[in-house]
Coordinates of C-alpha atoms in Angstrom, one line a residue:
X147 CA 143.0 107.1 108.5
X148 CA 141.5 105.0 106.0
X149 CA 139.5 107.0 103.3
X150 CA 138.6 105.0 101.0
X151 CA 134.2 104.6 100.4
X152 CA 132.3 101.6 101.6
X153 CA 130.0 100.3 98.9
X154 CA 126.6 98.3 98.8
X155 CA 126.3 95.7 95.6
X156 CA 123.1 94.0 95.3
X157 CA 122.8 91.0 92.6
X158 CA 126.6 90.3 93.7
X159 CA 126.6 86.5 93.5
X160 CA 127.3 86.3 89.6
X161 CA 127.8 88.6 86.3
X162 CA 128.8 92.1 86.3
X163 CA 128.1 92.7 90.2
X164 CA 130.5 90.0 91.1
X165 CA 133.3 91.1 89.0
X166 CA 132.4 95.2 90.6
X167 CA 133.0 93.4 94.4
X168 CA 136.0 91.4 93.3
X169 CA 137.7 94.2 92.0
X170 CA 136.4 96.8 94.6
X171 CA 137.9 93.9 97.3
X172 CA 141.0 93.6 95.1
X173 CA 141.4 97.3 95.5
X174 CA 140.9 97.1 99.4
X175 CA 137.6 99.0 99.4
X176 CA 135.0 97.4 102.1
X177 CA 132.4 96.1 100.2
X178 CA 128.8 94.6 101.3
X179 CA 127.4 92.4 99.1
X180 CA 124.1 90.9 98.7
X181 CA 122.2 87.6 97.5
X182 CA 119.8 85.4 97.5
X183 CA 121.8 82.4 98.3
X184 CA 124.5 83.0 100.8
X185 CA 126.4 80.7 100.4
X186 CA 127.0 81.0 96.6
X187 CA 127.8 84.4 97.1
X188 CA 130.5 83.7 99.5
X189 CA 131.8 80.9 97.3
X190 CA 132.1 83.0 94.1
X191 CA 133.7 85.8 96.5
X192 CA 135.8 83.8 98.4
X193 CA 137.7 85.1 101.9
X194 CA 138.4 88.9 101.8
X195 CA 139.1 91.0 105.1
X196 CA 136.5 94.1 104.6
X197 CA 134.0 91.7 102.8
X198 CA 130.0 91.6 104.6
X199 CA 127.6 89.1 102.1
X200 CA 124.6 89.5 103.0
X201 CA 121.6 87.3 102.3
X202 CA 118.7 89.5 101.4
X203 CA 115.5 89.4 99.7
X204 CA 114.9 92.1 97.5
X205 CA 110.8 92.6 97.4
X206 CA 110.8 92.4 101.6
X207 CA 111.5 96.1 102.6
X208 CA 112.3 94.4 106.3
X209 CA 115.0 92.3 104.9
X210 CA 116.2 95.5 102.7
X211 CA 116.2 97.6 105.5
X212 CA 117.9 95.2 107.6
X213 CA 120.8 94.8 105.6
X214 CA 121.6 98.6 105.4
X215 CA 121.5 98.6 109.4
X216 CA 124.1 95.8 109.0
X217 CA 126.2 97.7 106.7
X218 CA 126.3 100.9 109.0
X219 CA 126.9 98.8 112.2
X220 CA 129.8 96.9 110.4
X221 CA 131.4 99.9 108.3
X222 CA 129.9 102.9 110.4
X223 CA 128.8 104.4 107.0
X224 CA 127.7 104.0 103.5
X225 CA 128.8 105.7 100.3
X226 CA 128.3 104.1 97.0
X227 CA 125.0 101.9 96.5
X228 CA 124.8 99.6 93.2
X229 CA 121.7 98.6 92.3
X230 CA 122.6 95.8 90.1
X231 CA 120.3 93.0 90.9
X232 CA 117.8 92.0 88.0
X233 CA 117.4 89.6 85.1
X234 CA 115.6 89.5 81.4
X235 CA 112.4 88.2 80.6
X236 CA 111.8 87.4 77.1
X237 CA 108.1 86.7 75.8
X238 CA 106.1 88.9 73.6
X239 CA 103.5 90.9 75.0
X240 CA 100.9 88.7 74.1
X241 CA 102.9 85.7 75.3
X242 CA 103.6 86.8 78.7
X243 CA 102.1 85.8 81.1
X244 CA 100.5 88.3 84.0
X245 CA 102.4 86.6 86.6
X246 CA 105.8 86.9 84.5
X247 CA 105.1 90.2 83.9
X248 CA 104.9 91.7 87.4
X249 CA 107.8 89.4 88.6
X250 CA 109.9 91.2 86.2
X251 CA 109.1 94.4 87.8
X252 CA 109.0 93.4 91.3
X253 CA 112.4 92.4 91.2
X254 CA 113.9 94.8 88.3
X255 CA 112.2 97.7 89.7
X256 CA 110.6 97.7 93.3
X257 CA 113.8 95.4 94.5
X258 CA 115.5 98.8 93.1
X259 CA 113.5 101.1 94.9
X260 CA 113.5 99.1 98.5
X261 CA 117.0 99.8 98.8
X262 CA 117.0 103.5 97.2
X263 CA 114.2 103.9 100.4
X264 CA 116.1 102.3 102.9
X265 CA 119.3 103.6 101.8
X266 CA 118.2 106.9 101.4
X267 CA 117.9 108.1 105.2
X268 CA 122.0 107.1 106.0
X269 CA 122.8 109.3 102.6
X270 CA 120.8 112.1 103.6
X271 CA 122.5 112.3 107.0
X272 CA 126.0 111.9 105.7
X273 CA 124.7 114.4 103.3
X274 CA 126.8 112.8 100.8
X275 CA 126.9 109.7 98.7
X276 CA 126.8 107.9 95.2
X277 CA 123.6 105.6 94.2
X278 CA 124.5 103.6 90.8
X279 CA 120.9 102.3 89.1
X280 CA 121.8 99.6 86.6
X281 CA 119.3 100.2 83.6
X282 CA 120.4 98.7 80.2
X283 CA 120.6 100.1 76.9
X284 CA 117.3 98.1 76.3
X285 CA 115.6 101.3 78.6
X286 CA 116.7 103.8 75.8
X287 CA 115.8 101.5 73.1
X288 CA 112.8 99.0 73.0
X289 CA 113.0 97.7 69.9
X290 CA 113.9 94.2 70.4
X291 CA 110.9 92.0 69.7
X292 CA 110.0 89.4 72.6
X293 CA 111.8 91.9 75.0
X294 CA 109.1 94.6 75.5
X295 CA 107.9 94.0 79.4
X296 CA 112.3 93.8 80.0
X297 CA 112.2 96.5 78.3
X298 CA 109.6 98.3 79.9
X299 CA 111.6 97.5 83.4
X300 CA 114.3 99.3 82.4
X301 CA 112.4 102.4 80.9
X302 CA 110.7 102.3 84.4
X303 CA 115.0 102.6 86.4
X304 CA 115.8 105.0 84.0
X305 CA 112.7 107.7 84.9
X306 CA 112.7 107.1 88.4
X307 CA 116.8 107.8 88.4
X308 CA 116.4 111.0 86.9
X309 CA 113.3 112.0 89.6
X310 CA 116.0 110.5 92.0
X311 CA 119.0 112.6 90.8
X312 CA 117.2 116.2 91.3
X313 CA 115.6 114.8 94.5
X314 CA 118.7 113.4 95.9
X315 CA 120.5 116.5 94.9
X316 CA 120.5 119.1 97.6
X317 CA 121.8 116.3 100.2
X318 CA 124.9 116.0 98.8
X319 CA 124.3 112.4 96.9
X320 CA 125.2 112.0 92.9
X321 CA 123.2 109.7 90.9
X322 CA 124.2 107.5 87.6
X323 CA 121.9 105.9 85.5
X324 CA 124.1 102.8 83.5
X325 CA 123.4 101.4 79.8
X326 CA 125.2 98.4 79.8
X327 CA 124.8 97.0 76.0
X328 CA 126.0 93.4 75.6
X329 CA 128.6 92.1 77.8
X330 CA 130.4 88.9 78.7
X331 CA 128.2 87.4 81.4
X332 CA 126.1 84.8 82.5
X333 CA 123.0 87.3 81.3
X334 CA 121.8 84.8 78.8
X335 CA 122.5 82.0 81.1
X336 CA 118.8 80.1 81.4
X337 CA 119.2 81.3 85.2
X338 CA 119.1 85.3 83.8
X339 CA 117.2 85.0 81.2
X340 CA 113.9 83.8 81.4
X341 CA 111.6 82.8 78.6
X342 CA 108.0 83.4 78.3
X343 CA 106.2 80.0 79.4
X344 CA 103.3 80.7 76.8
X345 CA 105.8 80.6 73.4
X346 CA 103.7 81.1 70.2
X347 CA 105.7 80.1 66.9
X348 CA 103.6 83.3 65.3
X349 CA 105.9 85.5 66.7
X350 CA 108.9 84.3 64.3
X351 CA 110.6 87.7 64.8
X352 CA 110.5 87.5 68.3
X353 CA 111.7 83.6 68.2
X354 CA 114.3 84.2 65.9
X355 CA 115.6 86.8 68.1
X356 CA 115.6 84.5 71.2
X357 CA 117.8 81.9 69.3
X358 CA 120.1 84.8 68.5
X359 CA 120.6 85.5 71.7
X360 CA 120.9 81.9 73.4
X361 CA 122.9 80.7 70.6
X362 CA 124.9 83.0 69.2
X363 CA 125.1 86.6 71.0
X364 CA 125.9 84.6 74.4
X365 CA 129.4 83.9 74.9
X366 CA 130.3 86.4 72.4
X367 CA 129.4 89.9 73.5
X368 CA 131.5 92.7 73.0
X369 CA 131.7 94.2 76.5
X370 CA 134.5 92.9 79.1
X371 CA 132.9 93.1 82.7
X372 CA 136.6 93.6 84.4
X373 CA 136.5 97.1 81.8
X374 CA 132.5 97.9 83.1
X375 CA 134.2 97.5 86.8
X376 CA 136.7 99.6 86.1
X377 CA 134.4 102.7 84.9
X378 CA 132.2 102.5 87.9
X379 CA 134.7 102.5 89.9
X380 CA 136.5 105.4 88.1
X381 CA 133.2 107.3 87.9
X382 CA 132.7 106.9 91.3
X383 CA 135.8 108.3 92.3
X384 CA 135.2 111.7 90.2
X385 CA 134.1 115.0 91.5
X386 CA 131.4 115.5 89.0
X387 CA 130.1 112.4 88.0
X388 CA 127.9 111.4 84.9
X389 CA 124.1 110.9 85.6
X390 CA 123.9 109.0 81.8
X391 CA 126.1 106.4 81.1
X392 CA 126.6 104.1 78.4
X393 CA 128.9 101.1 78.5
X394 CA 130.0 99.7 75.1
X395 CA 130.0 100.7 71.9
X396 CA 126.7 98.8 71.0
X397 CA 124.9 100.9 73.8
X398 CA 126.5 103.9 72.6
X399 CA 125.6 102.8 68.9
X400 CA 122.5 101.9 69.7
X401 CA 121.2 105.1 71.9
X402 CA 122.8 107.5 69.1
X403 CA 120.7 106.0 66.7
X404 CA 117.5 106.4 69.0
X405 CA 118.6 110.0 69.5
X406 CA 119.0 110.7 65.6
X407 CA 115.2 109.0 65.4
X408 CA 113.6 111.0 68.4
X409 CA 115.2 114.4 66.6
X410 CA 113.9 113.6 63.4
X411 CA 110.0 112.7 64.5
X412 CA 110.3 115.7 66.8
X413 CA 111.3 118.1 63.4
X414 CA 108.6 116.2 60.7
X415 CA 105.9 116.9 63.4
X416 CA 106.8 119.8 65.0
X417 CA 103.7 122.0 62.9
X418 CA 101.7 119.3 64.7
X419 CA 102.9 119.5 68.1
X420 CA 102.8 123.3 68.2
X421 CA 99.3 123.0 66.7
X422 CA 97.7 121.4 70.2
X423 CA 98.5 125.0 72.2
X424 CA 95.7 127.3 73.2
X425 CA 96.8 130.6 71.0
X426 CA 96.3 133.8 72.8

């Protein structure tokens, strides 16, 4: 009797959610995978017995909710959902426009939240299952200028998981939260990563940063996708999996040094903070 989980990639078509499904396929798990162009996602997938692509639409609940029926009628359950789909928006936040703004959030964090909805119900009844949110390191640390509404997005994953790990909890369904740092993708690819229409030369900081990243940081980040695939698959495997989870050793850099900070305000102002209580 085949055992092994049936998983749900959204975002599959490119980047770190296509090399997840090609590996998971690889690996003969069953694997749905979704899009917004079909046919690109079956072209960068290719032909794979245990494979459903799935052309869905993110921001329509119907569409969401549509796909999860045709995962359970295919697979006749559902264990491990990866929310994965997303992209960067760079702009200061006196740059960005209104419109780019909630874009960013409609598909970063409502898309999310459709298919934790819609998924939801088919977990609760299995009383069991695995729901990976992919955050970044960017929604421990927001000090990147020109990335603060991105930022933002990811903050927003990253306090919704944790409500969803205690709420999802007593039915049997683990949560992860995933800090990717950088990694070899098409992230920074003009496709991913979106620049703010209103550019204001200003803002050098924030300009300078988004040359770094189109012109150096891309095509040289430190993190190898395949190794990412490997983890979530690993971690998804384990009896006691992680709700935090960093991936490379920028993100881990990176959120150490944010801890270190948030320890030290929290000690120089702790007089302060104690000094807001009603005494008795």
């Amino acid at each position: 009797m085949d055992t092994k989980k049936v998983w749900l990639v959204t975002g599959a078509s490119k980047g770190l959610g296509l090399t997840l499904v090609k590996k998971l396929l690889n690996n003969d798990y069953p694997v749905a995978a979704t899009s917004r162009d079909l046919n690109t996602l079956k072209n960068a997938v290719g032909n794979h017995n245990g494979f459903l692509p799935l052309k869905v639409d993110l921001m329509s609940e119907e569409s969401v909710a549509n796909s999860i029926s045709q995962v359970i009628e295919t697979f006749g359950h559902l264990d491990v959902v990866v929310n994965n789909a997303g992209y960067g928006q760079n702009g200061t936040l006196e740059e960005i426009s209104d419109e780019e703004a909630r874009l960013n959030f409609d598909v970063n964090v409502f898309g999310l939240l459709n298919v934790i909805r819609k998924s939801m119900p088919q977990l609760r009844s299995q009383k069991s299952g695995h729901i990976f949110n992919i955050a970044s390191v960017a929604g421990v640390v927001g000090n990147f200028p020109g990335f603060g509404i991105y930022c933002a997005t990811k903050f927003a994953v990253a306090g919704l998981t944790e409500a969803l790990s205690v709420e999802a909890r007593p039915f049997g369904i683990h949560t992860t939260l995933v800090y990717p740092g950088y990694f070899r993708t098409e992230f920074l690819s003009d496709d991913s990563f979106k620049l703010a229409s209103n550019r204001m030369d200003v803002y050098k900081e924030a300009r300078e940063s988004e040359r770094l990243h189109k012109e150096e940081i891309a095509g040289n980040q430190l993190g190898n996708p395949e190794k990412a695939a490997e983890v979530l698959i690993t971690m998804a495997e384990s009896k006691n999996p992680a709700l935090h989870l960093f991936l490379g050793s920028d993100a881990y850099g990176m959120a150490k040094q944010k801890t270190e900070t948030l320890e030290s305000a929290l000690e120089a102002n702790k007089e302060l903070s104690h000094s807001t209580d009603f005494k008795n």
